[in-house]
Amino acid sequence: SLSLTLAAVMCCAFGRAIAGRAGYSLDRLSPKAAAVDIEIATQRPRTSLLLCTLIRLSPVVPFTFSNYLFGLTSVSYRTLGLATLLGTLPTQAAYVTAGALGQQALSGELSLPPALLLAGTLATVGAVVLVGKVAQSTLSKMELDISATQSGGRRQRRPRRGA
């Protein structure tokens, strides 16, 4: 939604302003995270958009915390705004659908068989869980070899565990 997107960009800007005044940087807090940020910044803009969208889809990363954390990264406000808009659509659709069905059920206007209503609810919850798992899986597969980035070497992907 527009309000979530605006709030995310405002928190990011606020985080950047406060961090700048206080002398905090991503490198000071975590050299590894700073190296990953530099690595992502050298990629095509699509990569930053994809990563931000996946973070938005992941149920593991708290929304407000990530807004402020983005303030320490090189992610542009435009990328963050678009990623927030795209990444929050699935959960917003689930909430709106649940609210509409709840209103119809309470007013007696809902004429769906209970089995179909239950199946639809389970499908919605399943879709939200699946999107979250896919986002987590994709983010974990994108581990970068930051030691090579920190030493000025060539970028390399770290082999996946168990491979």
XYZ file of C-alpha atoms in Angstrom:
163
model
C 0.000 0.000 0.000
C 1.000 3.569 -0.400
C 1.089 4.131 3.372
C 3.452 1.179 3.973
C 5.691 2.305 1.131
C 5.799 5.888 2.338
C 6.492 4.768 5.921
C 9.326 2.486 4.765
C 11.020 5.234 2.755
C 10.588 7.737 5.589
C 12.103 5.319 8.131
C 15.009 4.653 5.774
C 15.628 8.391 5.345
C 15.321 8.933 9.103
C 17.743 6.069 9.740
C 20.269 7.521 7.274
C 20.033 10.972 8.832
C 20.458 9.729 12.409
C 23.233 7.295 11.488
C 25.081 10.028 9.603
C 24.884 12.445 12.533
C 25.901 9.778 15.056
C 28.765 8.526 12.894
C 27.334 5.031 12.461
C 27.912 3.141 9.271
C 27.268 -0.363 8.105
C 31.027 -0.961 8.041
C 31.341 0.078 11.673
C 28.495 -2.187 12.758
C 29.385 -5.182 10.591
C 32.223 -5.279 8.060
C 30.700 -8.420 6.546
C 27.348 -6.726 5.982
C 29.148 -3.700 4.510
C 31.010 -5.979 2.094
C 27.729 -7.599 1.028
C 26.201 -4.133 0.534
C 29.124 -3.104 -1.677
C 28.766 -6.346 -3.625
C 25.052 -5.771 -4.180
C 25.638 -2.128 -5.171
C 27.942 -3.263 -8.000
C 25.218 -5.472 -9.469
C 22.459 -4.389 -11.832
C 19.664 -2.361 -10.166
C 17.367 -5.352 -10.668
C 19.409 -7.298 -8.138
C 18.841 -4.712 -5.401
C 15.143 -4.636 -6.241
C 14.927 -8.436 -6.090
C 16.752 -8.644 -2.756
C 14.664 -5.886 -1.174
C 11.457 -7.501 -2.433
C 12.522 -10.888 -1.055
C 13.309 -9.320 2.300
C 9.832 -7.792 2.288
C 8.304 -11.196 1.508
C 10.283 -12.960 4.236
C 8.385 -13.358 7.511
C 11.684 -13.686 9.405
C 12.850 -10.076 8.974
C 10.808 -7.630 11.094
C 9.341 -4.946 8.841
C 10.127 -1.856 10.931
C 13.631 -3.047 11.800
C 14.435 -3.621 8.134
C 13.192 -0.109 7.268
C 15.797 1.443 9.548
C 18.448 -1.087 8.539
C 17.964 -0.136 4.878
C 19.018 3.350 5.981
C 22.536 2.004 6.513
C 22.729 0.452 3.052
C 23.240 1.876 -0.410
C 19.715 0.923 -1.505
C 18.022 3.844 -3.256
C 14.728 5.227 -2.000
C 13.106 4.375 -5.335
C 14.243 0.743 -5.120
C 13.100 0.443 -1.508
C 9.729 2.008 -2.316
C 9.054 -0.252 -5.290
C 10.254 -3.355 -3.417
C 8.022 -2.491 -0.459
C 5.042 -1.943 -2.741
C 5.599 -5.280 -4.519
C 6.703 -7.258 -1.479
C 3.733 -6.347 0.690
C 1.035 -7.036 -1.908
C 0.547 -10.756 -1.072
C -0.092 -10.179 2.628
C -2.279 -7.156 1.931
C -4.365 -9.212 -0.486
C -4.780 -11.898 2.169
C -5.862 -9.346 4.806
C -8.328 -7.634 2.475
C -9.811 -10.958 1.373
C -10.126 -12.173 4.964
C -11.754 -8.898 5.985
C -14.254 -8.980 3.125
C -15.173 -12.585 3.831
C -15.461 -11.852 7.547
C -17.800 -8.938 6.897
C -19.977 -11.050 4.618
C -20.048 -13.891 7.138
C -21.040 -11.599 10.007
C -23.775 -9.896 7.993
C -25.208 -13.216 6.820
C -24.504 -12.445 3.147
C -21.931 -15.199 2.738
C -23.481 -18.088 0.871
C -20.405 -20.246 0.341
C -20.392 -23.827 1.567
C -18.260 -24.046 4.731
C -15.882 -26.523 3.068
C -15.169 -24.063 0.246
C -14.635 -21.234 2.734
C -12.232 -23.390 4.738
C -10.374 -24.425 1.580
C -10.037 -20.798 0.494
C -8.745 -19.756 3.906
C -6.219 -22.601 3.960
C -5.111 -21.772 0.418
C -4.567 -18.124 1.346
C -2.571 -18.999 4.450
C -0.626 -21.606 2.465
C 0.208 -19.096 -0.260
C 1.526 -16.563 2.274
C 3.634 -19.268 3.990
C 4.938 -20.557 0.653
C 5.941 -17.086 -0.538
C 7.783 -16.568 2.755
C 9.638 -19.872 2.430
C 10.611 -19.162 -1.182
C 11.910 -15.734 -0.149
C 13.943 -17.226 2.706
C 15.329 -19.980 0.490
C 16.325 -17.560 -2.253
C 17.999 -15.197 0.211
C 19.974 -18.047 1.787
C 21.165 -19.276 -1.636
C 22.547 -15.815 -2.402
C 25.363 -16.042 0.161
C 28.380 -14.192 -1.162
C 32.030 -14.837 -0.476
C 32.664 -11.583 1.341
C 36.276 -12.378 2.187
C 37.146 -11.984 -1.501
C 35.206 -8.724 -1.667
C 36.922 -7.355 1.455
C 40.379 -8.217 0.153
C 39.700 -6.576 -3.212
C 39.640 -9.916 -4.983
C 37.162 -11.092 -7.570
C 33.593 -11.769 -6.566
C 32.861 -15.416 -6.043
C 29.863 -17.313 -4.875
C 30.396 -19.522 -1.891
C 29.459 -23.155 -2.597
C 26.248 -24.183 -0.906
C 26.529 -26.341 2.166
C 26.161 -30.010 1.394
C 27.071 -29.522 -2.267
